Amino acid sequence: MISKKIILRFPKENSNKPFTSTLSRQYNLTFNIMSAEIFPRQEGRLIIELSGDDRDFEQGIDYLKENGVSIQFIEESITIDYNKCYHCGFCLPVCPTNALLIEDRNTMKVELHKEECIACGYCVKVCPVKAIELSEFA
Amino acid sequence: MSEFKVNKTIEEINEKIKNREAVIVNAEEMIDIVNKKGIIEAAKSVDVVTTGTFGIMCSSGALINFGHTKPKIKAAKVWLNDVEAYGAVAAVDAYIGASAVKRNDPLNAVHPGRFEYGGGHVIEDLISGKKIHLVAQGYGTDCYPSKEIEMDITVNDLKEATLLNPRNAYQNYSVAINTTDKTIYTYMGVLKPHMANATYSSAGQLSPLMNDPFYLTVGIGSRIFLAGGEGYVIYHGTQHNPNEERNKRGVPKTGAGALAVIGDMKQMSEKYIKGASILGYGVSLSVGIGVPIPILNEEMAFFTSVKDEEIDAYIFDYGYDYPRKIDNNYGLTNYKQLREGFITVGAKKIPTTPLSSYFMAVKIAEELKKRISEGKFYLTKPSASLPLSKDYKPMKYPKNYL
Ligand code: SF4
Ligand code: SF4
């Protein structure tokens, strides 16, 4: 079983294809749409959490890639630079999923749980020292 | 005859530091020691308690002297990396304020503005040894004929680079909420509508003036840890108000005392000072400060043993009341609740998050402890007191607990 949050980008020509229903019917994958920006004949962007068996997951991802959908795993695109971060906490109230949080109330260290991140980008704007990066791929 | 059972002097403590015999603990550790031994035994065994804080302190800036150019200029206007510094100090002196913004910054034209670069960042860049582009303009005089100069400088090219902060290390601070129906972007961070979150900005039990609430040892001339170097308290901070309402422990319930501080930027490290871009608000500077508190008697042992649950803070509405200067509050909370992550206002449970780094405050208190233990940092006796509180009488506050 595998479950990951992914940013999908569809080329203009393909933005109307029913990718998501294929993912569930042919590959037995379940998904949870967290944000969608899809308009006819425009590049689309979908943020989903995709879950299923390891093999199905891989095949589903391959299917998307073959159809020109670019895939970005959120876990791999968000980074926090601990040389810059000084654990102030400014980013905490804006994180909608508590991906950023203080777990240890003794040290008050601010931690990032990448698997919870939905790439909303709020923390990037709020961090006063620009310690968080969310790579938007080409 | 002294009011105290334990009586030590700064000179005696410095002598112990010199002989590596001084006992130094941080303000967190002091809580346990006093708890176990009581204030008299604690005062006998501990010589210095170190404190720390690392948060955004807008009332900060740097005084630089860039040396005379050939031909000379009487700089009236000065820019550092396109951020304006105040030039009308003397020919080649300028003061750059932490909250100065870059030329042509869009500010809040598209709200909330990002404020990518400003005075706080120039100060951080100087301290980290980066090259800074300096432009100065003058009107030309017989003795200072040049009208414009441009050059790249680093902190080492400057004759003097002095951090000079009119108000730092606030003794306590407000807890912020937002009762309106819109998200607001403030110096207290992002505050969501309908009191959906609360922010606070103090290191609580570790914060310098929480551990010397009546300014009995911290005064003009106190040597401190300032952004990695040695600095000094030079005066009370602007807005210093010793007569704020205090609790049973003698600790004020909101911003009260503050320190004006000074230090040589060439000794500082970017690890302990950071330019800050506050969304929708502006540019500022986060400053790391550590103050050593000498345990001269059992009363200072008592004061330095203060813990988060014994420090109260008033809750204020930054959505409606604060901008209109309406004197109103939403009750009291304390730093234990704030740190644990929830406060209650009326029947509402509100999540809380910090703005001042407790994590770094501990690191600073530890670093200062290390420097004193190694004989690299000695205490000074203040040459004058900060404005004192009318509330203080020797042993008045410890008595409540004896
Ligand atoms: S706002 Fe930035 S510096 Fe502050 S805790 Fe978050 S990531 Fe770290
Ligand atoms: S981008 Fe930042 S704020 Fe948004 S979910 Fe991820 S960690 Fe949280």
Coordinates of C-alpha atoms and ligand atoms in Angstrom, one line a residue:
Chain A
M1 CA 0.0 0.0 0.0
I2 CA 1.3 3.4 -0.9
S3 CA -0.1 6.9 -0.6
K4 CA 1.4 10.1 -1.9
K5 CA 0.4 13.6 -2.5
I6 CA 1.1 14.6 -6.1
I7 CA 0.9 17.7 -8.3
L8 CA -0.3 16.8 -11.8
R9 CA 0.0 19.1 -14.7
F10 CA -1.9 18.5 -17.9
P11 CA -0.9 19.8 -21.3
K12 CA -3.5 22.0 -23.0
E13 CA -4.5 19.4 -25.6
N14 CA -5.2 16.7 -22.9
S15 CA -6.8 18.8 -20.3
N16 CA -10.2 17.2 -21.0
K17 CA -9.2 13.6 -20.8
P18 CA -10.7 11.7 -17.9
F19 CA -7.4 10.7 -16.3
T20 CA -8.8 10.3 -12.9
S21 CA -11.5 7.9 -13.7
T22 CA -9.0 5.7 -15.6
L23 CA -6.7 5.8 -12.6
S24 CA -9.5 4.4 -10.4
R25 CA -11.0 1.9 -13.0
Q26 CA -7.9 0.5 -14.6
Y27 CA -5.4 0.8 -11.7
N28 CA -7.6 0.5 -8.6
L29 CA -6.2 3.6 -7.2
T30 CA -8.1 5.9 -4.9
F31 CA -7.6 9.6 -4.9
N32 CA -8.5 12.6 -3.0
I33 CA -8.5 15.9 -4.9
M34 CA -7.1 18.6 -2.8
S35 CA -7.0 21.4 -5.3
A36 CA -8.0 21.6 -8.9
E37 CA -7.4 24.2 -11.6
I38 CA -8.7 22.8 -14.8
F39 CA -10.2 24.8 -17.6
P40 CA -11.0 23.7 -21.1
R41 CA -8.1 24.1 -23.6
Q42 CA -5.7 25.4 -20.9
E43 CA -2.9 23.8 -19.0
G44 CA -4.5 22.2 -15.9
R45 CA -3.1 21.6 -12.4
L46 CA -4.5 19.1 -10.0
I47 CA -3.2 18.3 -6.5
I48 CA -4.3 14.8 -5.4
E49 CA -3.5 12.3 -2.8
L50 CA -3.2 9.0 -4.7
S51 CA -3.3 5.6 -2.9
G52 CA -3.2 2.0 -3.8
D53 CA -1.0 -1.1 -4.1
D54 CA 2.6 -0.5 -4.9
R55 CA 2.4 -2.1 -8.3
D56 CA -0.8 -0.3 -9.3
F57 CA 0.6 2.9 -8.1
E58 CA 3.7 2.6 -10.3
Q59 CA 1.6 1.6 -13.3
G60 CA -0.8 4.5 -12.7
I61 CA 2.0 6.9 -12.6
D62 CA 3.5 5.5 -15.8
Y63 CA 0.1 5.8 -17.5
L64 CA -0.1 9.5 -16.6
K65 CA 3.5 10.1 -17.8
E66 CA 2.8 8.3 -21.1
N67 CA -0.1 10.7 -21.6
G68 CA 2.0 13.8 -21.2
V69 CA 1.0 14.5 -17.6
S70 CA 3.9 15.8 -15.6
I71 CA 4.1 14.5 -12.1
Q72 CA 5.6 16.1 -9.1
F73 CA 5.7 14.4 -5.7
I74 CA 5.1 17.1 -3.1
E75 CA 7.4 15.4 -0.6
E76 CA 10.2 16.0 -3.1
S77 CA 9.4 19.5 -3.9
I78 CA 9.1 21.1 -0.4
T79 CA 12.3 21.8 1.5
I80 CA 13.1 23.7 4.7
D81 CA 16.6 25.0 5.0
Y82 CA 17.6 24.6 8.6
N83 CA 20.5 26.9 8.2
K84 CA 18.0 29.7 7.7
C85 CA 15.1 28.5 9.8
Y86 CA 15.3 29.8 13.4
H87 CA 12.1 28.1 14.6
C88 CA 10.2 31.4 15.1
G89 CA 6.8 29.9 14.3
F90 CA 5.5 32.5 11.9
C91 CA 4.7 29.8 9.4
L92 CA 2.6 27.7 11.7
P93 CA -0.8 29.4 11.6
V94 CA -1.1 29.4 7.8
C95 CA -0.3 25.7 7.3
P96 CA -3.7 24.2 6.5
T97 CA -2.6 20.6 7.2
N98 CA -0.3 21.0 10.1
A99 CA 2.6 19.7 8.0
L100 CA 4.5 22.4 9.8
L101 CA 4.2 21.9 13.5
I102 CA 5.9 22.0 16.9
E103 CA 5.8 18.4 18.2
D104 CA 8.2 18.8 21.1
R105 CA 6.9 21.5 23.4
N106 CA 10.1 21.4 25.4
T107 CA 12.4 22.4 22.6
M108 CA 9.8 24.2 20.6
K109 CA 11.5 23.1 17.4
V110 CA 9.5 23.7 14.2
E111 CA 9.3 20.6 12.1
L112 CA 8.1 19.8 8.6
H113 CA 6.2 16.6 7.9
K114 CA 6.5 16.5 4.1
E115 CA 3.9 13.8 3.7
E116 CA 1.2 16.1 5.0
C117 CA 2.1 19.0 2.7
I118 CA -0.4 19.9 0.0
A119 CA 1.9 22.5 -1.7
C120 CA -0.4 25.5 -1.0
G121 CA 2.7 27.7 -0.7
Y122 CA 1.4 29.9 2.1
C123 CA 4.3 29.1 4.4
V124 CA 6.7 30.2 1.6
K125 CA 5.2 33.7 1.6
V126 CA 4.9 34.0 5.4
C127 CA 8.4 32.8 6.5
P128 CA 10.3 35.9 7.4
V129 CA 13.7 34.5 6.5
K130 CA 12.7 32.6 3.3
A131 CA 13.7 29.2 4.8
I132 CA 11.0 27.2 2.9
E133 CA 11.2 26.4 -0.8
L134 CA 8.5 24.8 -2.9
S135 CA 10.0 24.0 -6.3
E136 CA 7.6 24.7 -9.1
F137 CA 8.9 22.6 -11.9
A138 CA 8.8 23.7 -15.5
Chain B
M1 CA 22.5 45.2 57.9
S2 CA 21.4 43.6 54.7
E3 CA 17.8 42.4 54.1
F4 CA 19.2 39.2 52.7
K5 CA 20.8 36.1 54.1
V6 CA 23.0 35.6 51.1
N7 CA 25.1 38.6 50.0
K8 CA 27.5 38.4 47.0
T9 CA 29.0 41.1 44.8
I10 CA 29.7 41.2 41.1
E11 CA 33.4 41.5 41.9
E12 CA 33.3 38.2 43.9
I13 CA 31.4 36.5 41.1
N14 CA 33.9 37.7 38.5
E15 CA 36.7 36.4 40.7
K16 CA 35.1 33.0 40.7
I17 CA 34.7 33.2 36.9
K18 CA 38.4 34.0 36.6
N19 CA 39.2 30.9 38.8
R20 CA 36.7 28.8 36.9
E21 CA 34.8 28.2 40.1
A22 CA 31.6 30.0 39.2
V23 CA 28.4 28.0 39.0
I24 CA 26.4 29.1 35.9
V25 CA 23.1 27.7 34.9
N26 CA 20.5 28.8 32.4
A27 CA 17.1 30.1 33.5
E28 CA 15.4 26.8 32.7
E29 CA 17.8 24.9 34.9
M30 CA 17.4 27.4 37.7
I31 CA 13.7 26.5 38.1
D32 CA 14.6 23.0 39.2
I33 CA 17.4 24.1 41.4
V34 CA 15.3 26.5 43.4
N35 CA 12.5 24.0 43.5
K36 CA 14.8 21.4 45.1
K37 CA 17.0 23.6 47.3
G38 CA 14.9 26.6 48.1
I39 CA 16.0 30.2 47.4
I40 CA 18.7 30.5 50.1
E41 CA 20.6 27.4 49.2
A42 CA 20.2 28.1 45.5
A43 CA 21.6 31.6 46.0
K44 CA 24.6 30.1 47.8
S45 CA 25.3 27.6 45.1
V46 CA 24.5 29.4 41.9
D47 CA 26.4 32.5 40.8
V48 CA 25.0 33.4 37.4
V49 CA 21.7 32.6 35.6
T50 CA 21.8 33.0 31.8
T51 CA 18.8 34.1 29.8
G52 CA 18.1 34.4 26.1
T53 CA 15.6 35.7 23.6
F54 CA 15.6 35.7 19.8
G55 CA 12.6 37.5 18.2
I56 CA 11.7 40.3 15.8
M57 CA 12.7 43.6 17.3
C58 CA 11.7 46.4 15.0
S59 CA 13.4 49.1 17.0
S60 CA 16.8 48.2 15.8
G61 CA 19.4 49.7 13.4
A62 CA 23.0 50.1 12.6
L63 CA 25.3 53.1 12.8
I64 CA 28.0 53.0 10.2
N65 CA 31.0 55.2 9.4
F66 CA 32.3 54.5 5.9
G67 CA 35.4 56.6 6.1
H68 CA 36.4 59.5 4.0
T69 CA 36.6 59.2 0.2
K70 CA 38.9 61.1 -2.1
P71 CA 37.7 63.8 -2.8
K72 CA 35.7 64.0 0.4
I73 CA 31.9 64.1 0.6
K74 CA 29.4 65.3 3.2
A75 CA 26.8 62.7 2.6
A76 CA 23.3 63.9 3.1
K77 CA 21.6 60.9 1.6
V78 CA 22.9 57.4 1.8
W79 CA 21.7 54.1 0.3
L80 CA 22.9 50.6 1.1
N81 CA 21.9 48.0 -1.4
D82 CA 19.2 50.5 -2.5
V83 CA 17.8 50.8 1.0
E84 CA 18.0 54.3 2.4
A85 CA 20.0 55.0 5.5
Y86 CA 19.7 58.3 7.4
G87 CA 22.6 60.3 6.2
A88 CA 22.2 63.6 8.1
V89 CA 24.4 62.4 11.0
A90 CA 27.8 63.7 10.0
A91 CA 29.9 63.6 6.8
V92 CA 30.4 59.9 6.5
D93 CA 28.1 58.6 9.3
A94 CA 24.8 57.0 8.6
Y95 CA 22.1 55.1 10.5
I96 CA 20.2 52.3 8.8
G97 CA 17.0 51.4 10.4
A98 CA 15.9 47.8 10.5
S99 CA 12.5 48.6 9.0
A100 CA 13.7 50.7 6.1
V101 CA 12.4 49.3 2.8
K102 CA 14.1 49.1 -0.6
R103 CA 13.7 51.9 -3.1
N104 CA 10.6 51.3 -5.3
D105 CA 9.4 48.4 -3.1
P106 CA 5.7 47.9 -4.1
L107 CA 4.9 47.9 -0.3
N108 CA 1.3 46.9 0.2
A109 CA 0.2 47.9 -3.4
V110 CA -0.7 44.2 -3.8
H111 CA -1.8 43.3 -0.3
P112 CA -0.3 41.6 1.5
G113 CA 3.1 42.9 0.4
R114 CA 6.2 40.7 0.5
F115 CA 8.8 43.2 1.6
E116 CA 11.6 41.1 0.2
Y117 CA 14.6 43.2 1.2
G118 CA 15.2 46.1 3.5
G119 CA 17.3 47.5 6.4
G120 CA 17.2 44.3 8.5
H121 CA 18.6 42.4 5.5
V122 CA 21.3 45.0 5.0
I123 CA 22.3 44.6 8.6
E124 CA 22.4 40.8 8.3
D125 CA 24.4 41.0 5.1
L126 CA 26.9 43.3 6.6
I127 CA 27.4 41.0 9.6
S128 CA 27.8 37.9 7.4
G129 CA 30.5 39.7 5.5
K130 CA 28.7 40.2 2.2
K131 CA 29.5 43.0 -0.2
I132 CA 27.1 45.9 0.1
H133 CA 26.6 48.6 -2.6
L134 CA 26.9 52.1 -1.1
V135 CA 25.6 55.2 -2.8
A136 CA 25.9 58.6 -1.1
Q137 CA 24.9 62.1 -2.3
G138 CA 25.9 65.4 -0.9
Y139 CA 25.4 69.0 -2.1
G140 CA 29.1 69.9 -2.2
T141 CA 30.9 72.3 0.2
D142 CA 34.4 73.9 0.1
C143 CA 35.6 71.2 2.5
Y144 CA 33.5 68.3 1.1
P145 CA 33.4 68.9 -2.7
S146 CA 32.1 65.5 -3.9
K147 CA 28.4 65.3 -4.7
E148 CA 28.0 61.6 -5.3
I149 CA 30.0 58.5 -4.5
E150 CA 29.4 54.9 -5.2
M151 CA 31.3 51.9 -3.9
D152 CA 31.1 48.3 -2.7
I153 CA 31.9 47.8 1.0
T154 CA 32.0 45.0 3.5
V155 CA 31.8 45.3 7.2
N156 CA 35.6 45.1 7.4
D157 CA 35.9 48.2 5.2
L158 CA 33.9 50.2 7.6
K159 CA 35.6 52.3 10.3
E160 CA 32.8 51.5 12.6
A161 CA 29.8 49.3 12.3
T162 CA 27.7 49.5 15.5
L163 CA 24.4 47.9 16.1
L164 CA 22.4 50.5 18.1
N165 CA 18.9 49.3 19.0
P166 CA 16.7 51.8 20.8
R167 CA 14.2 49.1 22.1
N168 CA 14.9 45.4 22.4
A169 CA 14.3 42.6 24.8
Y170 CA 10.8 43.7 25.8
Q171 CA 10.0 42.3 29.2
N172 CA 6.7 40.8 28.2
Y173 CA 4.3 41.2 25.2
S174 CA 0.8 41.0 24.1
V175 CA -1.0 37.9 22.9
A176 CA -2.7 38.7 19.6
I177 CA -6.1 37.6 18.2
N178 CA -8.3 38.8 15.5
T179 CA -12.0 39.2 16.1
T180 CA -12.9 40.6 12.7
D181 CA -14.1 38.5 9.8
K182 CA -11.0 39.1 7.6
T183 CA -7.5 37.6 7.8
I184 CA -5.1 40.3 8.9
Y185 CA -1.3 40.6 8.3
T186 CA 0.4 42.1 11.2
Y187 CA 3.7 42.3 13.0
M188 CA 2.2 39.6 15.2
G189 CA 2.0 37.4 12.1
V190 CA -1.0 36.2 10.2
L191 CA -4.2 36.4 12.3
K192 CA -7.1 34.5 11.0
P193 CA -10.7 35.8 11.3
H194 CA -13.1 35.0 14.2
M195 CA -10.3 34.3 16.6
A196 CA -9.1 31.2 14.7
N197 CA -5.6 31.6 16.0
A198 CA -3.5 33.5 18.5
T199 CA 0.2 34.4 18.4
Y200 CA 2.6 35.5 21.2
S201 CA 6.1 36.9 21.2
S202 CA 8.2 36.2 24.2
A203 CA 10.6 33.5 25.4
G204 CA 8.7 33.5 28.7
Q205 CA 10.7 32.0 31.5
L206 CA 14.0 32.3 29.5
S207 CA 13.5 35.9 28.5
P208 CA 16.0 38.3 30.1
L209 CA 13.8 40.8 31.9
M210 CA 11.3 38.2 33.1
N211 CA 14.2 37.0 35.3
D212 CA 15.0 40.4 36.7
P213 CA 11.6 41.8 36.7
F214 CA 12.5 44.9 38.8
Y215 CA 15.8 45.7 36.9
L216 CA 17.8 45.1 40.1
T217 CA 20.9 43.8 38.3
V218 CA 20.4 44.7 34.7
G219 CA 21.1 48.4 34.2
I220 CA 23.1 50.9 32.2
G221 CA 26.4 49.4 31.4
S222 CA 25.4 45.7 31.8
R223 CA 27.5 43.6 29.4
I224 CA 25.3 41.2 27.4
F225 CA 25.4 38.7 24.6
L226 CA 24.3 40.6 21.5
A227 CA 23.9 38.7 18.2
G228 CA 26.9 36.6 18.9
G229 CA 29.2 39.4 20.1
E230 CA 29.6 41.3 23.3
G231 CA 27.2 44.2 23.7
Y232 CA 26.0 46.6 26.4
V233 CA 22.8 47.9 27.8
I234 CA 23.1 51.7 27.3
Y235 CA 19.8 52.9 28.5
H236 CA 16.2 51.9 29.1
G237 CA 14.5 51.0 25.9
T238 CA 12.0 53.5 24.4
Q239 CA 8.6 52.9 25.8
H240 CA 10.1 51.4 29.0
N241 CA 7.3 51.4 31.5
P242 CA 8.3 49.9 34.9
N243 CA 4.9 50.7 36.4
E244 CA 2.8 48.2 34.4
E245 CA 0.4 46.0 36.3
R246 CA 2.4 43.1 37.9
N247 CA 1.4 39.7 39.2
K248 CA 2.1 38.1 42.6
R249 CA 5.6 37.1 41.3
G250 CA 6.3 40.7 40.4
V251 CA 6.2 40.0 36.7
P252 CA 4.4 42.5 34.5
K253 CA 1.4 41.2 32.6
T254 CA 2.2 42.9 29.3
G255 CA 5.1 44.8 27.6
A256 CA 6.8 46.8 30.4
G257 CA 10.5 47.2 30.6
A258 CA 12.8 47.3 27.6
L259 CA 16.5 47.7 26.9
A260 CA 18.4 50.0 24.5
V261 CA 21.5 48.0 23.5
I262 CA 24.7 48.6 21.5
G263 CA 27.4 46.3 20.1
D264 CA 30.2 45.9 17.6
M265 CA 28.8 44.3 14.4
K266 CA 32.2 43.0 13.5
Q267 CA 32.0 40.5 16.4
M268 CA 28.5 39.3 15.5
S269 CA 27.3 36.3 13.6
E270 CA 24.4 35.9 11.2
K271 CA 23.5 32.8 13.2
Y272 CA 22.1 35.2 15.9
I273 CA 20.7 38.0 13.8
K274 CA 18.3 37.8 10.8
G275 CA 16.7 40.3 8.5
A276 CA 13.0 39.6 8.4
S277 CA 10.3 40.1 5.8
I278 CA 6.9 40.2 7.5
L279 CA 4.1 39.6 5.1
G280 CA 1.8 42.6 4.7
Y281 CA 3.7 44.5 7.4
G282 CA 7.3 45.3 6.4
V283 CA 10.9 44.6 7.0
S284 CA 12.4 44.1 10.4
L285 CA 15.3 42.4 12.3
S286 CA 15.4 39.4 14.5
V287 CA 17.9 39.9 17.2
G288 CA 19.4 37.3 19.5
I289 CA 20.1 38.6 23.0
G290 CA 21.4 36.9 26.2
V291 CA 21.7 38.6 29.5
P292 CA 23.6 37.1 32.5
I293 CA 21.8 37.7 35.8
P294 CA 24.1 37.6 38.8
I295 CA 22.7 35.8 41.8
L296 CA 23.6 38.4 44.4
N297 CA 21.1 37.2 47.0
E298 CA 18.2 34.9 47.6
E299 CA 15.8 37.4 46.1
M300 CA 17.6 37.1 42.7
A301 CA 17.4 33.3 43.1
F302 CA 13.7 33.7 43.5
F303 CA 13.2 36.0 40.5
T304 CA 15.3 33.8 38.2
S305 CA 13.3 30.7 39.1
V306 CA 10.2 32.1 37.5
K307 CA 8.4 29.6 35.3
D308 CA 6.1 29.9 32.3
E309 CA 2.9 29.3 34.3
E310 CA 3.9 32.2 36.6
I311 CA 4.1 34.7 33.7
D312 CA 0.8 36.1 32.6
A313 CA 0.0 37.9 29.4
Y314 CA -3.0 39.9 28.3
I315 CA -4.8 39.0 25.1
F316 CA -5.5 41.8 22.6
D317 CA -7.6 42.1 19.5
Y318 CA -5.4 43.2 16.6
G319 CA -8.3 43.2 14.1
Y320 CA -10.4 45.9 15.7
D321 CA -9.2 47.4 19.0
Y322 CA -5.4 47.7 18.4
P323 CA -5.4 49.7 15.2
R324 CA -8.1 52.1 16.7
K325 CA -6.1 52.4 19.9
I326 CA -9.1 51.1 21.9
D327 CA -8.1 50.1 25.4
N328 CA -9.7 46.7 25.7
N329 CA -8.5 43.2 26.4
Y330 CA -9.7 39.6 26.1
G331 CA -8.4 38.4 29.4
L332 CA -5.2 36.9 30.7
T333 CA -3.4 33.7 29.8
N334 CA 0.1 32.5 30.8
Y335 CA 3.1 31.2 29.0
K336 CA 2.5 27.6 30.0
Q337 CA -0.8 27.6 28.1
L338 CA 0.7 29.6 25.2
R339 CA 3.6 27.1 24.8
E340 CA 1.4 24.0 25.1
G341 CA -0.6 25.4 22.2
F342 CA -4.1 26.5 23.3
I343 CA -5.7 29.3 25.2
T344 CA -9.4 30.0 25.9
V345 CA -11.2 33.2 25.3
G346 CA -14.8 33.0 26.6
A347 CA -15.9 29.5 25.6
K348 CA -13.5 29.4 22.6
K349 CA -10.4 27.2 22.5
I350 CA -7.8 29.0 20.3
P351 CA -4.6 27.4 19.0
T352 CA -1.5 29.4 19.8
T353 CA 1.8 29.7 18.0
P354 CA 5.0 31.6 18.9
L355 CA 6.8 34.4 16.9
S356 CA 9.8 34.5 19.1
S357 CA 12.1 31.5 19.0
Y358 CA 12.3 29.6 22.2
F359 CA 14.5 27.0 20.5
M360 CA 17.2 29.7 19.8
A361 CA 16.6 31.4 23.2
V362 CA 17.8 28.2 24.8
K363 CA 20.8 28.0 22.5
I364 CA 21.8 31.6 23.3
A365 CA 21.4 31.0 27.1
E366 CA 23.6 28.0 26.7
E367 CA 26.2 29.8 24.6
L368 CA 26.4 32.6 27.1
K369 CA 26.8 30.0 29.9
K370 CA 29.6 28.4 28.0
R371 CA 31.5 31.7 27.5
I372 CA 31.2 32.6 31.1
S373 CA 32.3 29.1 32.2
E374 CA 35.3 29.4 30.0
G375 CA 36.3 32.7 31.4
K376 CA 35.6 34.5 28.1
F377 CA 32.8 36.7 29.4
Y378 CA 32.7 38.7 32.7
L379 CA 29.8 40.5 34.3
T380 CA 29.8 44.2 34.8
K381 CA 28.2 46.3 37.5
P382 CA 25.7 48.8 36.1
S383 CA 26.8 52.4 36.4
A384 CA 23.2 53.5 36.8
S385 CA 19.8 51.9 37.1
L386 CA 17.0 51.8 34.6
P387 CA 13.9 53.6 35.7
L388 CA 12.6 51.5 38.5
S389 CA 9.2 50.3 39.6
K390 CA 7.4 51.9 42.5
D391 CA 6.2 48.5 43.4
Y392 CA 9.5 47.1 44.6
K393 CA 10.6 46.5 48.2
P394 CA 13.3 44.1 49.2
M395 CA 11.9 40.6 49.8
K396 CA 8.3 41.8 49.2
Y397 CA 7.7 39.3 46.5
P398 CA 9.6 36.2 47.7
K399 CA 7.7 36.6 51.0
N400 CA 4.5 35.5 49.3
Y401 CA 6.1 32.2 48.7
L402 CA 8.1 31.5 51.8
Ligands
SF4_1 S1 8.6 30.8 9.6 FE1 10.5 30.1 8.6 S2 12.0 30.5 10.1 FE2 10.1 30.6 11.2 S3 9.8 28.5 11.9 FE3 8.7 28.6 9.9 S4 10.3 27.9 8.4 FE4 11.4 28.4 10.3
SF4_2 S1 3.1 24.4 1.4 FE1 3.6 25.0 3.5 S2 1.7 25.8 4.4 FE2 1.1 24.7 2.5 S3 0.7 22.6 3.3 FE3 2.8 22.6 2.6 S4 4.0 23.0 4.5 FE4 1.8 23.6 4.9

